[in-house]
Tab-separated table of C-alpha atoms in Angstrom:
chain	number	residue	atom	x	y	z
R	1	MET	CA	-13.180	-17.647	7.939
R	2	ALA	CA	-16.693	-17.520	6.530
R	3	LEU	CA	-17.776	-15.363	9.433
R	4	ARG	CA	-14.917	-12.987	8.761
R	5	ARG	CA	-15.673	-12.524	5.078
R	6	TYR	CA	-16.365	-8.907	4.461
R	7	ARG	CA	-19.154	-7.580	2.315
R	8	VAL	CA	-16.989	-5.315	0.198
R	9	GLY	CA	-19.861	-3.705	-1.622
R	10	ILE	CA	-21.393	-2.385	1.595
R	11	ALA	CA	-18.019	-1.203	2.877
R	12	VAL	CA	-17.231	0.625	-0.322
R	13	ALA	CA	-20.614	2.361	-0.393
R	14	SER	CA	-20.249	3.468	3.220
R	15	PHE	CA	-16.684	4.572	2.707
R	16	GLY	CA	-17.490	6.427	-0.513
R	17	LEU	CA	-20.221	8.406	1.217
R	18	ALA	CA	-17.965	9.177	4.166
R	19	MET	CA	-15.265	10.355	1.819
R	20	LEU	CA	-17.561	12.741	0.034
R	21	LEU	CA	-18.811	14.116	3.338
R	22	LEU	CA	-15.226	14.695	4.419
R	23	THR	CA	-14.328	16.354	1.121
R	24	GLY	CA	-12.183	13.402	0.189
R	25	CYS	CA	-9.800	13.791	3.089
R	26	ALA	CA	-10.090	10.399	4.744
R	27	PRO	CA	-8.177	8.351	2.202
R	28	GLU	CA	-5.880	11.192	1.241
R	29	PRO	CA	-4.679	14.426	2.791
R	30	GLN	CA	-5.399	17.925	1.644
R	31	PRO	CA	-3.280	19.190	-1.255
R	32	ALA	CA	-0.299	20.136	0.901
R	33	ALA	CA	-0.230	16.845	2.716
R	34	LYS	CA	-2.391	14.491	0.736
R	35	ARG	CA	-1.941	10.832	0.679
R	36	GLY	CA	-0.366	9.474	-2.404
R	37	GLU	CA	-1.243	6.034	-3.439
R	38	THR	CA	0.903	3.766	-5.256
R	39	ASN	CA	-0.066	2.465	-8.515
R	40	SER	CA	0.830	2.208	-12.064
R	41	PRO	CA	0.636	0.298	-15.290
R	42	ALA	CA	1.811	-3.256	-15.212
R	43	THR	CA	4.388	-4.104	-17.784
R	44	THR	CA	4.742	-7.855	-17.547
R	45	SER	CA	2.627	-10.968	-17.738
R	46	LYS	CA	0.752	-12.356	-14.760
R	47	THR	CA	1.250	-15.745	-13.237
R	48	SER	CA	-1.546	-18.015	-12.152
R	49	ASP	CA	0.034	-18.737	-8.783
R	50	PRO	CA	0.974	-15.493	-6.998
R	51	GLU	CA	2.773	-17.299	-4.210
R	52	SER	CA	5.105	-19.443	-6.284
R	53	SER	CA	5.697	-17.579	-9.529
R	54	SER	CA	9.115	-17.662	-11.090
R	55	SER	CA	8.201	-15.558	-14.123
R	56	GLN	CA	10.143	-12.612	-12.765
R	57	ALA	CA	13.569	-14.156	-13.307
R	58	ASP	CA	14.223	-11.770	-16.155
R	59	SER	CA	12.436	-8.652	-14.872
R	60	ALA	CA	13.719	-8.841	-11.300
R	61	ALA	CA	17.459	-9.163	-11.553
R	62	THR	CA	19.205	-11.103	-8.822
R	63	LYS	CA	21.900	-9.116	-7.085
R	64	SER	CA	25.280	-10.579	-6.342
R	65	SER	CA	25.765	-9.413	-2.761
R	66	PRO	CA	26.891	-12.358	-0.595
R	67	THR	CA	24.300	-11.343	2.012
R	68	GLU	CA	21.539	-12.083	-0.492
R	69	GLN	CA	22.709	-15.421	-1.826
R	70	ASN	CA	19.871	-17.256	-0.078
R	71	PHE	CA	17.143	-14.767	-0.977
R	72	ASP	CA	15.006	-15.788	-3.960
R	73	ARG	CA	13.877	-12.671	-5.788
R	74	THR	CA	11.660	-14.772	-8.038
R	75	ALA	CA	9.694	-16.391	-5.196
R	76	HIS	CA	6.564	-14.351	-5.983
R	77	SER	CA	5.266	-12.550	-9.042
R	78	LEU	CA	5.700	-8.800	-9.381
R	79	ASP	CA	2.817	-8.659	-11.855
R	80	ASP	CA	0.016	-10.911	-10.634
R	81	PRO	CA	-2.275	-8.688	-8.537
R	82	MET	CA	-2.884	-11.587	-6.124
R	83	SER	CA	0.833	-11.837	-5.368
R	84	ILE	CA	2.030	-10.313	-2.110
R	85	TRP	CA	4.943	-8.841	-4.082
R	86	VAL	CA	2.910	-7.210	-6.844
R	87	VAL	CA	4.454	-3.852	-7.749
R	88	SER	CA	1.977	-1.174	-8.696
R	89	ASN	CA	3.170	2.285	-9.599
R	90	LYS	CA	2.707	4.937	-12.280
R	91	LEU	CA	4.331	2.716	-14.892
R	92	ARG	CA	2.802	-0.554	-13.709
R	93	ALA	CA	-0.983	-0.703	-13.700
R	94	LEU	CA	-2.865	-3.534	-12.086
R	95	GLN	CA	-4.026	-6.131	-14.584
R	96	PRO	CA	-6.934	-6.160	-14.911
R	97	ALA	CA	-7.466	-2.532	-14.013
R	98	ASP	CA	-10.577	-3.346	-12.002
R	99	PHE	CA	-8.925	-6.204	-10.100
R	100	ALA	CA	-10.550	-7.163	-6.797
R	101	PRO	CA	-8.927	-9.538	-4.261
R	102	THR	CA	-10.734	-12.798	-3.520
R	103	ASP	CA	-9.672	-13.185	0.111
R	104	LEU	CA	-10.740	-9.951	1.784
R	105	VAL	CA	-11.431	-10.189	5.521
R	106	MET	CA	-11.936	-7.709	8.315
R	107	PRO	CA	-9.009	-7.324	10.753
R	108	THR	CA	-10.160	-8.087	14.278
R	109	GLY	CA	-9.203	-6.293	17.465
R	110	VAL	CA	-8.099	-3.203	15.535
R	111	GLU	CA	-9.910	0.121	15.391
R	112	ASN	CA	-10.853	0.655	11.751
R	113	GLU	CA	-12.269	4.109	10.990
R	114	PHE	CA	-14.133	3.194	7.811
R	115	GLU	CA	-14.468	-0.544	8.458
R	116	GLN	CA	-12.421	-1.497	5.420
R	117	PRO	CA	-11.073	-5.030	4.887
R	118	LEU	CA	-7.654	-6.296	3.868
R	119	ARG	CA	-6.432	-9.426	2.168
R	120	ALA	CA	-6.205	-12.277	4.672
R	121	PRO	CA	-2.395	-12.322	5.093
R	122	ALA	CA	-2.237	-8.542	5.489
R	123	ALA	CA	-5.144	-8.524	7.946
R	124	SER	CA	-3.461	-11.122	10.156
R	125	ALA	CA	-0.181	-9.194	10.051
R	126	VAL	CA	-1.923	-5.936	10.965
R	127	GLU	CA	-3.530	-7.588	13.960
R	128	SER	CA	-0.116	-8.713	15.209
R	129	LEU	CA	1.525	-5.364	14.472
R	130	VAL	CA	-1.121	-3.334	16.271
R	131	SER	CA	-1.075	-5.728	19.232
R	132	ALA	CA	2.698	-5.336	19.539
R	133	ALA	CA	2.386	-1.561	19.299
R	134	GLN	CA	-0.213	-1.529	22.059
R	135	ALA	CA	2.067	-3.635	24.247
R	136	ASP	CA	4.654	-0.875	23.868
R	137	GLY	CA	2.153	1.848	24.720
R	138	ILE	CA	1.500	2.901	21.109
R	139	ASP	CA	-2.144	3.371	20.113
R	140	VAL	CA	-2.781	3.227	16.378
R	141	ARG	CA	-5.847	2.673	14.221
R	142	ILE	CA	-6.586	1.914	10.583
R	143	ILE	CA	-7.876	4.914	8.659
R	144	SER	CA	-7.759	3.395	5.177
R	145	ALA	CA	-7.306	-0.114	3.798
R	146	TYR	CA	-8.897	-1.775	0.757
R	147	ARG	CA	-10.495	0.474	-1.842
R	148	ASP	CA	-11.998	-0.912	-5.036
R	149	TYR	CA	-11.651	0.476	-8.559
R	150	THR	CA	-14.945	2.364	-8.462
R	151	THR	CA	-14.117	4.081	-5.187
R	152	GLN	CA	-10.688	5.067	-6.467
R	153	THR	CA	-12.242	6.514	-9.605
R	154	THR	CA	-14.594	8.664	-7.549
R	155	LEU	CA	-11.810	9.898	-5.281
R	156	TYR	CA	-9.328	10.617	-8.050
R	157	ASP	CA	-11.891	12.454	-10.178
R	158	SER	CA	-12.851	14.612	-7.197
R	159	TYR	CA	-9.210	15.580	-6.645
R	160	VAL	CA	-8.714	16.436	-10.296
R	161	ALA	CA	-11.830	18.599	-10.233
R	162	ARG	CA	-10.576	20.355	-7.114
R	163	ASP	CA	-6.833	20.710	-7.766
R	164	GLY	CA	-6.238	19.834	-11.422
R	165	GLN	CA	-4.715	16.613	-12.741
R	166	GLN	CA	-1.076	17.621	-12.357
R	167	ALA	CA	-1.495	18.306	-8.646
R	168	ALA	CA	-3.768	15.314	-8.078
R	169	ASP	CA	-1.183	12.975	-9.585
R	170	THR	CA	1.318	13.889	-6.886
R	171	TYR	CA	-0.811	12.535	-4.060
R	172	SER	CA	-3.501	10.257	-5.509
R	173	ALA	CA	-3.189	7.260	-7.801
R	174	ARG	CA	-5.170	7.039	-10.990
R	175	PRO	CA	-7.821	4.303	-11.073
R	176	GLY	CA	-6.223	0.921	-11.711
R	177	HIS	CA	-2.891	2.079	-10.297
R	178	SER	CA	-3.764	2.251	-6.597
R	179	GLU	CA	-1.966	0.069	-4.080
R	180	HIS	CA	-5.034	0.230	-1.894
R	181	GLN	CA	-6.843	-1.755	-4.571
R	182	THR	CA	-4.520	-4.716	-3.904
R	183	GLY	CA	-5.858	-5.092	-0.369
R	184	LEU	CA	-2.271	-5.142	0.920
R	185	VAL	CA	-2.042	-1.555	2.171
R	186	VAL	CA	-3.025	0.044	5.449
R	187	ASP	CA	-2.898	3.691	6.451
R	188	PHE	CA	-2.368	4.261	10.165
R	189	ASP	CA	-3.215	7.133	12.505
R	190	ASP	CA	-2.693	7.774	16.214
R	191	HIS	CA	-5.683	10.042	16.963
R	192	GLY	CA	-3.301	12.989	16.947
R	193	ASP	CA	-2.845	16.112	14.843
R	194	CYS	CA	-0.926	14.445	12.004
R	195	TYR	CA	-3.809	12.674	10.259
R	196	LEU	CA	-2.524	11.810	6.764
R	197	ALA	CA	0.232	14.389	7.189
R	198	ALA	CA	4.012	14.233	6.851
R	199	CYS	CA	4.433	14.998	10.551
R	200	PHE	CA	3.022	11.545	11.378
R	201	GLY	CA	6.499	10.168	10.718
R	202	GLU	CA	7.849	12.188	13.647
R	203	THR	CA	5.222	11.086	16.157
R	204	PRO	CA	5.900	8.263	18.637
R	205	ALA	CA	3.450	6.119	16.666
R	206	GLY	CA	5.027	6.879	13.309
R	207	THR	CA	8.524	6.294	14.681
R	208	TRP	CA	7.528	2.990	16.294
R	209	LEU	CA	5.794	1.723	13.160
R	210	ALA	CA	8.734	2.596	10.926
R	211	ALA	CA	11.106	0.808	13.294
R	212	HIS	CA	9.045	-2.382	13.716
R	213	ALA	CA	6.929	-2.727	10.573
R	214	SER	CA	9.344	-5.082	8.810
R	215	GLU	CA	9.073	-7.574	11.679
R	216	TYR	CA	5.446	-8.073	10.623
R	217	GLY	CA	5.980	-7.929	6.865
R	218	PHE	CA	5.338	-4.242	6.154
R	219	ILE	CA	7.364	-1.474	4.526
R	220	VAL	CA	6.828	2.276	4.338
R	221	ARG	CA	5.913	2.301	0.663
R	222	TYR	CA	6.564	5.990	-0.047
R	223	PRO	CA	9.645	7.043	1.939
R	224	ASP	CA	10.965	10.575	2.101
R	225	GLY	CA	13.481	11.432	-0.603
R	226	LYS	CA	12.207	8.800	-3.048
R	227	GLN	CA	9.583	10.831	-4.903
R	228	ALA	CA	11.501	10.494	-8.176
R	229	VAL	CA	11.428	6.711	-7.752
R	230	THR	CA	7.888	6.059	-6.498
R	231	GLY	CA	6.153	9.028	-8.092
R	232	PHE	CA	4.464	10.077	-4.848
R	233	MET	CA	5.103	12.428	-1.981
R	234	PRO	CA	6.355	10.891	1.292
R	235	GLU	CA	3.634	9.044	3.190
R	236	PRO	CA	4.873	7.865	6.593
R	237	TRP	CA	1.363	6.582	7.374
R	238	HIS	CA	1.112	4.276	4.316
R	239	PHE	CA	2.337	0.730	5.016
R	240	ARG	CA	2.449	-1.982	2.382
R	241	PHE	CA	2.412	-5.682	3.251
R	242	VAL	CA	5.056	-7.692	1.354
R	243	GLY	CA	5.713	-10.497	3.844
R	244	VAL	CA	8.372	-10.747	6.525
R	245	ASP	CA	11.066	-12.241	4.269
R	246	LEU	CA	11.076	-9.358	1.804
R	247	ALA	CA	10.480	-6.623	4.375
R	248	GLU	CA	13.377	-7.809	6.529
R	249	ARG	CA	15.645	-8.265	3.501
R	250	MET	CA	14.956	-4.732	2.321
R	251	ARG	CA	15.653	-3.410	5.806
R	252	ALA	CA	18.905	-5.381	6.086
R	253	ASP	CA	20.044	-4.091	2.695
R	254	ASN	CA	18.895	-0.535	3.459
R	255	VAL	CA	16.789	-0.477	0.294
R	256	THR	CA	13.569	1.431	0.847
R	257	THR	CA	11.565	1.033	-2.364
R	258	LEU	CA	10.284	-1.964	-4.287
R	259	GLU	CA	11.415	-0.345	-7.523
R	260	GLU	CA	15.032	-0.235	-6.386
R	261	PHE	CA	15.021	-3.661	-4.757
R	262	PHE	CA	13.719	-5.383	-7.874
R	263	ASP	CA	15.673	-3.214	-10.327
R	264	LEU	CA	12.500	-1.800	-11.848
R	265	PRO	CA	12.392	1.540	-13.692
R	266	ASP	CA	11.752	4.655	-11.640
R	267	ALA	CA	8.126	5.747	-11.962
R	268	PRO	CA	7.971	9.511	-11.410
R	269	GLY	CA	5.113	9.924	-13.905
R	270	TYR	CA	2.528	8.082	-15.949
R	271	ALA	CA	3.372	6.833	-19.414
R	272	GLN	CA	0.509	8.852	-20.877
């Protein structure tokens, strides 16, 4: 594991420079098809153990469907940024705002455009997902993964300067609200013409990923038709790791957003 530890500072510097050279397009698409990140102010207290928190008993209501009787919605915290279930959106900021994961590693055997790390469980899952895709003749690569608070600030400010804050808020998360900052998100591409574009969802790669992601613990975080819930435009390339149990439960229940699954308020806009 020590050999896999990633020097985040170097990665961020390299990525930041690449982003500026590409006019900010790598992590997010151009205005008409820009990537929207997830993020938002956190509204509840954090737990010290992200993998065993039960502090969400009140905030994440348990549904009564018989098919969910054995699913524990309080198994992980929705607030602790080190929890694999942390929910970040426009109403739920990461706490602290400059949070940085402590278990970042570089996925192996996966093409990674900007050499960005992921949290260990997400990195392992990505390796398995990409391997399975390749076995089915689907070639995908990582084009964006972990981004720290400073990098997000630089990107967001550049979008505001270019397009204005109202437009920027539809496709880019404000600093401290970005899902990429959790280290649990990966953006995929297939070397085709739909780089960070809505049409990626219609490609063989996008279709395969959407169909199989839950088997490896991922969900499409910003599905089409849920802009009023998530606050961001559809992003068929943006996959969030939540673990196999939750991903498969959401798929079985046909619930596509974390906000709806955990009975959280819709987050179409920022509180301020």
